[in-house]
Amino acid sequence: MRRTLVLVSVVAVGLGLLLARPDAARQASPDRTGWLWYKGNTHAHTTESDGDSSPEVVTRWYRDRGYQFLVLSDHNVLTNIETLSRTFAVPEQFLLVPGEEVTDAFEKAPLHINGLNVSRLVEPRHGTSVPDILQRNVDAIREARGVPHVNHPNFVWAIAPEHLQQLERYRLLEIYNGHPQVNNEGGGGRPGLEDVWDRLLRAGRRVYGIAVDDAHHFTRPWDPTASQPGRGWVVVRAPRLEASALMASLEAGDFYASTGVELESVESTREAITIRVRPKGETRYRLTLVDANGAHPPVEGLTARFPLEARMRYARVVVRDSNGHQAWIQPVFLD
Ligand SMILES: [Zn+2]
Ligand SMILES: [Zn+2]
């Protein structure tokens, strides 16, 4: 299977209004299959649950900063996007995808799973243990024809790697969540989320890593305890800006996750992963191949071609920049 991923310059990362309408760039440089790349955030809250701003304000924030799609994921509320879409949605420029954060708990452990593109409200199913509750809610989201993503496993240290090992019918796992209290990096004997992801991949689970904002606060940008927007997102390759197409690409791993690193191109085949980073000023980049046996010595620079071998079992690439931002390229499975 050959997956050739060439990014066009529609991916505007934090560059504001100038790139919010990148039609010329889109038409000038589609990749060879005609698919395009769309930047989106799949996790944001509004006043429909515990966010501090209305759905209109939140949607405008993302639309004006060059995102092409957004999922409003309020807690156990399917925020109505019909009216919003009449105001904000523009074909091939900006799309609202229905969504919800199915919010459950086991004792004091918060168990949250986003349902993307659900066809109706999904009520939390509850259950008798962490794995039981997770599975019941994943199944409920699937029954509503939605795509589940498992949220912030280390929030209140609720979801351990062994819980995720048991979970079925999910493809997407938050490996970065922009909320300031979700313990992305692990500690105190608990692994960070990138390590959790590799444990799952080594165990043969086909799981893709996503980065999200989990934005709650749009009115206090000075506050380090606030959950600000603009911290984590995905860039999805799809044939068109349409919810079912985006969902299919997410579940196929046709995307990368980012906290600030932009890519110009990615080519993933069973033979090699080839990456070109889009440079930004004097920022420098380190590209690292990770396989089932661990991390390889990094390549310093803007481009790299990593040859793959079957004994790697899976291979993925992470790009880290000199200012602490990342891009995670999704794994290629070799067995
Ligand atoms: Zn949550
Ligand atoms: Zn949330």
Coordinates of C-alpha atoms and ligand atoms in Angstrom, one line a residue:
M1 CA 0.0 0.0 0.0
R2 CA 1.4 3.3 -1.0
R3 CA 0.4 6.5 0.8
T4 CA 1.8 9.6 -0.7
L5 CA 1.1 12.7 1.3
V6 CA 2.1 16.0 -0.1
L7 CA 1.0 19.0 1.8
V8 CA -0.2 22.2 0.2
S9 CA 0.4 25.5 1.7
V10 CA -3.2 25.8 3.0
V11 CA -2.0 24.8 6.5
A12 CA -1.9 28.1 8.3
V13 CA -0.5 27.6 11.7
G14 CA -1.2 30.6 13.9
L15 CA -0.8 33.1 11.1
G16 CA -4.1 34.7 11.5
L17 CA -6.5 36.2 9.0
L18 CA -4.1 36.5 6.1
L19 CA -4.1 32.7 5.6
A20 CA -7.8 32.2 6.6
R21 CA -8.8 32.2 2.9
P22 CA -6.1 30.3 1.2
D23 CA -7.9 29.6 -2.0
A24 CA -5.1 30.5 -4.3
A25 CA -2.6 28.3 -2.5
R26 CA -5.1 25.4 -2.6
Q27 CA -5.6 25.6 -6.3
A28 CA -1.9 26.1 -7.1
S29 CA -0.6 23.1 -5.4
P30 CA -2.8 20.1 -4.8
D31 CA -0.9 16.8 -4.3
R32 CA -0.8 14.3 -7.1
T33 CA -4.0 12.6 -6.0
G34 CA -5.9 15.8 -5.6
W35 CA -6.4 15.4 -1.9
L36 CA -5.8 18.4 0.3
W37 CA -4.7 19.1 3.9
Y38 CA -7.1 20.6 6.4
K39 CA -6.2 21.9 9.8
G40 CA -8.6 21.3 12.6
N41 CA -9.2 21.1 16.3
T42 CA -11.4 18.2 17.6
H43 CA -11.8 19.3 21.2
A44 CA -13.2 22.7 22.4
H45 CA -15.8 23.8 24.9
T46 CA -18.4 26.6 24.9
T47 CA -21.0 28.0 27.3
E48 CA -23.1 25.0 26.3
S49 CA -21.0 23.2 29.0
D50 CA -18.0 24.6 31.0
G51 CA -16.4 26.9 28.4
D52 CA -16.4 30.7 29.0
S53 CA -17.4 31.8 25.5
S54 CA -20.4 31.3 23.3
P55 CA -20.3 28.8 20.4
E56 CA -20.2 31.9 18.0
V57 CA -17.1 33.4 19.7
V58 CA -15.3 30.0 19.8
T59 CA -16.1 29.2 16.2
R60 CA -15.0 32.7 15.1
W61 CA -11.7 32.3 17.0
Y62 CA -10.8 29.2 15.0
R63 CA -12.2 30.4 11.7
D64 CA -10.2 33.6 11.9
R65 CA -6.9 31.8 12.6
G66 CA -6.8 29.6 9.6
Y67 CA -8.4 26.4 10.9
Q68 CA -10.5 24.7 8.3
F69 CA -12.6 22.6 10.6
L70 CA -13.7 22.5 14.3
V71 CA -15.5 20.1 16.5
L72 CA -17.3 21.8 19.4
S73 CA -17.2 19.0 22.0
D74 CA -19.3 20.1 25.0
H75 CA -19.7 17.8 28.0
N76 CA -22.7 15.5 27.4
V77 CA -24.2 18.2 25.1
L78 CA -24.4 18.0 21.3
T79 CA -24.0 21.7 20.6
N80 CA -26.3 22.7 17.8
I81 CA -24.2 23.7 14.8
E82 CA -27.0 24.3 12.3
T83 CA -27.3 28.0 12.9
L84 CA -23.6 28.4 13.4
S85 CA -22.9 26.7 10.1
R86 CA -25.2 29.1 8.3
T87 CA -23.0 32.0 9.6
F88 CA -19.5 30.4 9.4
A89 CA -19.4 27.4 7.1
V90 CA -18.0 28.0 3.6
P91 CA -17.4 25.1 1.2
E92 CA -13.7 24.1 1.1
Q93 CA -12.9 26.9 3.6
F94 CA -14.4 26.2 7.0
L95 CA -16.5 23.3 8.4
L96 CA -18.2 22.6 11.7
V97 CA -18.3 18.9 12.5
P98 CA -20.9 17.8 15.1
G99 CA -19.4 16.5 18.3
E100 CA -19.6 15.9 22.0
E101 CA -17.4 14.9 24.9
V102 CA -19.1 11.9 26.4
T103 CA -18.3 12.6 30.0
D104 CA -18.3 9.7 32.5
A105 CA -16.4 8.7 35.7
F106 CA -15.4 5.8 37.8
E107 CA -15.4 6.8 41.4
K108 CA -13.4 10.0 41.2
A109 CA -11.6 9.2 37.9
P110 CA -12.9 11.3 35.0
L111 CA -13.4 9.1 31.9
H112 CA -13.9 11.3 28.8
I113 CA -14.3 10.2 25.2
N114 CA -15.0 12.5 22.3
G115 CA -17.6 11.5 19.8
L116 CA -16.8 13.1 16.5
N117 CA -19.5 13.4 13.8
V118 CA -22.1 11.6 16.0
S119 CA -25.6 11.5 14.5
R120 CA -27.3 12.2 17.8
L121 CA -26.6 12.9 21.5
V122 CA -24.8 10.1 23.2
E123 CA -25.6 9.8 26.9
P124 CA -22.7 8.3 29.1
R125 CA -23.4 4.6 29.7
H126 CA -21.7 4.3 33.0
G127 CA -20.4 0.9 34.2
T128 CA -18.5 -1.1 36.8
S129 CA -14.8 -0.4 36.2
V130 CA -12.6 1.9 34.1
P131 CA -12.2 -0.5 31.2
D132 CA -16.0 -1.3 31.3
I133 CA -17.0 2.3 31.2
L134 CA -14.5 3.2 28.5
Q135 CA -15.7 0.4 26.3
R136 CA -19.4 1.1 26.8
N137 CA -19.0 4.7 25.8
V138 CA -16.8 3.9 22.8
D139 CA -19.5 1.4 21.7
A140 CA -22.2 4.0 22.3
I141 CA -20.4 6.5 20.1
R142 CA -20.0 3.9 17.4
E143 CA -23.7 3.1 17.6
A144 CA -24.4 6.8 16.9
R145 CA -22.1 6.5 13.8
G146 CA -19.5 8.7 15.5
V147 CA -15.7 8.4 15.7
P148 CA -14.4 8.0 19.3
H149 CA -11.2 9.6 20.6
V150 CA -9.9 8.8 24.0
N151 CA -9.2 12.0 25.9
H152 CA -6.4 13.0 28.3
P153 CA -5.6 9.6 29.8
N154 CA -3.4 11.2 32.5
F155 CA -6.0 13.7 33.7
V156 CA -6.4 12.8 37.4
W157 CA -4.3 9.7 36.3
A158 CA -7.6 8.1 35.4
I159 CA -6.7 5.9 32.5
A160 CA -3.7 3.6 32.7
P161 CA -1.9 2.0 29.8
E162 CA -3.4 -1.4 30.7
H163 CA -6.9 0.0 30.4
L164 CA -6.2 1.2 26.9
Q165 CA -4.6 -2.2 26.0
Q166 CA -8.0 -3.8 26.7
L167 CA -10.1 -1.2 24.8
E168 CA -11.5 -2.1 21.4
R169 CA -13.1 -0.2 18.5
Y170 CA -11.1 3.0 18.8
R171 CA -8.3 4.3 16.6
L172 CA -7.6 7.8 18.1
L173 CA -5.9 8.7 21.3
E174 CA -5.0 12.1 22.6
I175 CA -1.2 12.2 23.0
Y176 CA -1.3 15.9 23.5
N177 CA -4.1 17.9 25.2
G178 CA -3.6 21.7 25.7
H179 CA -5.3 21.9 29.1
P180 CA -2.7 22.9 31.7
Q181 CA -3.6 20.1 34.2
V182 CA -3.7 16.9 32.1
N183 CA -0.2 15.6 32.8
N184 CA 0.7 14.9 29.2
E185 CA 4.4 14.3 30.2
G186 CA 3.6 11.7 32.9
G187 CA 5.6 11.4 36.1
G188 CA 5.7 9.8 39.5
G189 CA 5.8 6.4 38.0
R190 CA 3.2 7.0 35.3
P191 CA 4.3 7.2 31.6
G192 CA 3.8 10.2 29.4
L193 CA 1.3 10.0 26.6
E194 CA 3.8 9.5 23.8
D195 CA 5.2 6.6 25.8
V196 CA 1.7 5.2 26.3
W197 CA 1.2 5.4 22.6
D198 CA 4.4 3.4 21.9
R199 CA 3.3 0.8 24.4
L200 CA 0.1 0.3 22.6
L201 CA 1.8 0.2 19.2
R202 CA 4.4 -2.3 20.5
A203 CA 1.5 -4.5 21.7
G204 CA 0.2 -4.5 18.1
R205 CA -2.7 -2.0 18.6
R206 CA -3.4 0.2 15.6
V207 CA -3.9 3.5 17.3
Y208 CA -3.2 7.0 16.0
G209 CA -2.0 10.0 18.1
I210 CA -3.9 13.2 18.0
A211 CA -3.2 16.7 19.5
V212 CA -6.1 18.8 20.6
D213 CA -6.7 22.1 22.5
D214 CA -9.5 21.1 24.9
A215 CA -10.0 24.8 24.9
H216 CA -12.3 26.2 27.6
H217 CA -11.1 29.9 28.1
F218 CA -11.1 32.5 25.4
T219 CA -11.4 35.6 27.6
R220 CA -8.3 35.5 29.7
P221 CA -5.2 35.0 27.5
W222 CA -2.9 36.2 30.3
D223 CA -3.9 33.4 32.7
P224 CA -1.5 30.4 32.8
T225 CA -4.1 28.3 34.6
A226 CA -6.6 28.8 31.8
S227 CA -7.1 26.2 29.0
Q228 CA -6.3 28.4 26.0
P229 CA -7.0 27.7 22.4
G230 CA -4.3 27.2 19.7
R231 CA -2.1 24.7 21.4
G232 CA -2.7 21.4 19.7
W233 CA -4.4 20.4 16.4
V234 CA -4.4 17.9 13.6
V235 CA -3.7 18.4 9.9
V236 CA -5.8 15.9 7.9
R237 CA -5.4 14.8 4.3
A238 CA -8.8 14.3 2.7
P239 CA -10.4 14.4 -0.8
R240 CA -12.7 17.3 0.3
L241 CA -13.6 19.4 3.3
E242 CA -16.6 17.2 4.4
A243 CA -17.2 15.5 7.8
S244 CA -17.3 11.9 6.6
A245 CA -14.2 12.3 4.5
L246 CA -12.3 13.9 7.4
M247 CA -13.4 11.1 9.7
A248 CA -12.3 8.4 7.3
S249 CA -8.9 10.0 7.0
L250 CA -8.5 10.3 10.7
E251 CA -9.3 6.7 11.3
A252 CA -6.9 5.7 8.5
G253 CA -4.0 7.7 10.0
D254 CA -3.9 10.1 7.1
F255 CA -2.9 13.1 9.2
Y256 CA -0.3 14.5 11.5
A257 CA -0.7 16.0 15.0
S258 CA 1.0 19.2 15.9
T259 CA 1.7 21.7 18.6
G260 CA 3.4 24.2 16.2
V261 CA 5.6 22.4 13.7
E262 CA 4.3 22.6 10.1
L263 CA 5.2 20.1 7.5
E264 CA 5.6 20.8 3.8
S265 CA 5.3 17.1 2.7
V266 CA 5.1 13.6 4.1
E267 CA 5.5 10.5 2.1
S268 CA 4.8 7.2 3.9
T269 CA 5.2 3.9 2.3
R270 CA 6.2 0.5 3.5
E271 CA 9.7 1.3 2.2
A272 CA 10.3 4.7 3.7
I273 CA 9.0 7.7 5.5
T274 CA 10.1 11.0 3.8
I275 CA 9.5 14.3 5.5
R276 CA 10.0 17.9 4.7
V277 CA 9.5 20.5 7.4
R278 CA 8.2 24.0 6.5
P279 CA 10.9 26.3 8.0
K280 CA 10.0 29.2 10.3
G281 CA 12.7 31.9 10.8
E282 CA 15.7 30.7 12.7
T283 CA 13.9 27.7 14.3
R284 CA 15.8 24.4 14.0
Y285 CA 14.4 20.9 13.8
R286 CA 15.2 17.4 14.9
L287 CA 13.5 14.5 13.2
T288 CA 13.4 11.1 15.0
L289 CA 12.3 7.7 13.7
V290 CA 10.6 5.6 16.4
D291 CA 9.9 1.9 15.9
A292 CA 9.0 -1.1 18.0
N293 CA 12.6 -1.3 19.3
G294 CA 12.8 2.4 20.3
A295 CA 14.0 5.7 19.0
H296 CA 16.8 6.0 16.3
P297 CA 19.5 8.6 16.4
P298 CA 17.8 11.9 15.2
V299 CA 18.4 13.7 11.9
E300 CA 19.0 17.4 12.4
G301 CA 17.6 19.6 9.6
L302 CA 14.5 20.2 7.5
T303 CA 14.3 16.9 5.6
A304 CA 14.9 13.3 6.1
R305 CA 14.2 10.0 4.5
F306 CA 13.9 7.0 6.9
P307 CA 14.2 3.6 5.2
L308 CA 11.9 1.0 6.8
E309 CA 12.4 -2.7 7.5
A310 CA 9.9 -5.4 8.6
R311 CA 11.7 -6.0 11.9
M312 CA 10.7 -2.5 13.0
R313 CA 7.1 -3.8 13.1
Y314 CA 5.9 -0.2 13.1
A315 CA 7.6 3.1 12.4
R316 CA 6.6 6.7 13.1
V317 CA 8.4 10.0 13.0
V318 CA 8.3 12.8 15.5
V319 CA 9.7 16.3 14.7
R320 CA 10.7 18.5 17.6
D321 CA 11.8 22.1 17.1
S322 CA 14.2 24.3 19.0
N323 CA 11.3 26.1 20.7
G324 CA 9.7 23.0 22.1
H325 CA 7.0 22.4 19.5
Q326 CA 6.3 19.0 17.9
A327 CA 4.7 17.3 14.9
W328 CA 3.8 13.6 15.2
I329 CA 3.6 11.7 11.9
Q330 CA 1.3 8.7 12.2
P331 CA 2.8 5.2 12.3
V332 CA 3.3 2.9 9.3
F333 CA 2.5 -0.7 10.2
L334 CA 5.1 -3.2 8.8
D335 CA 3.8 -6.6 10.0
Ligands
ZN1 ZN -12.3 16.0 29.3
ZN2 ZN -12.8 18.6 27.2

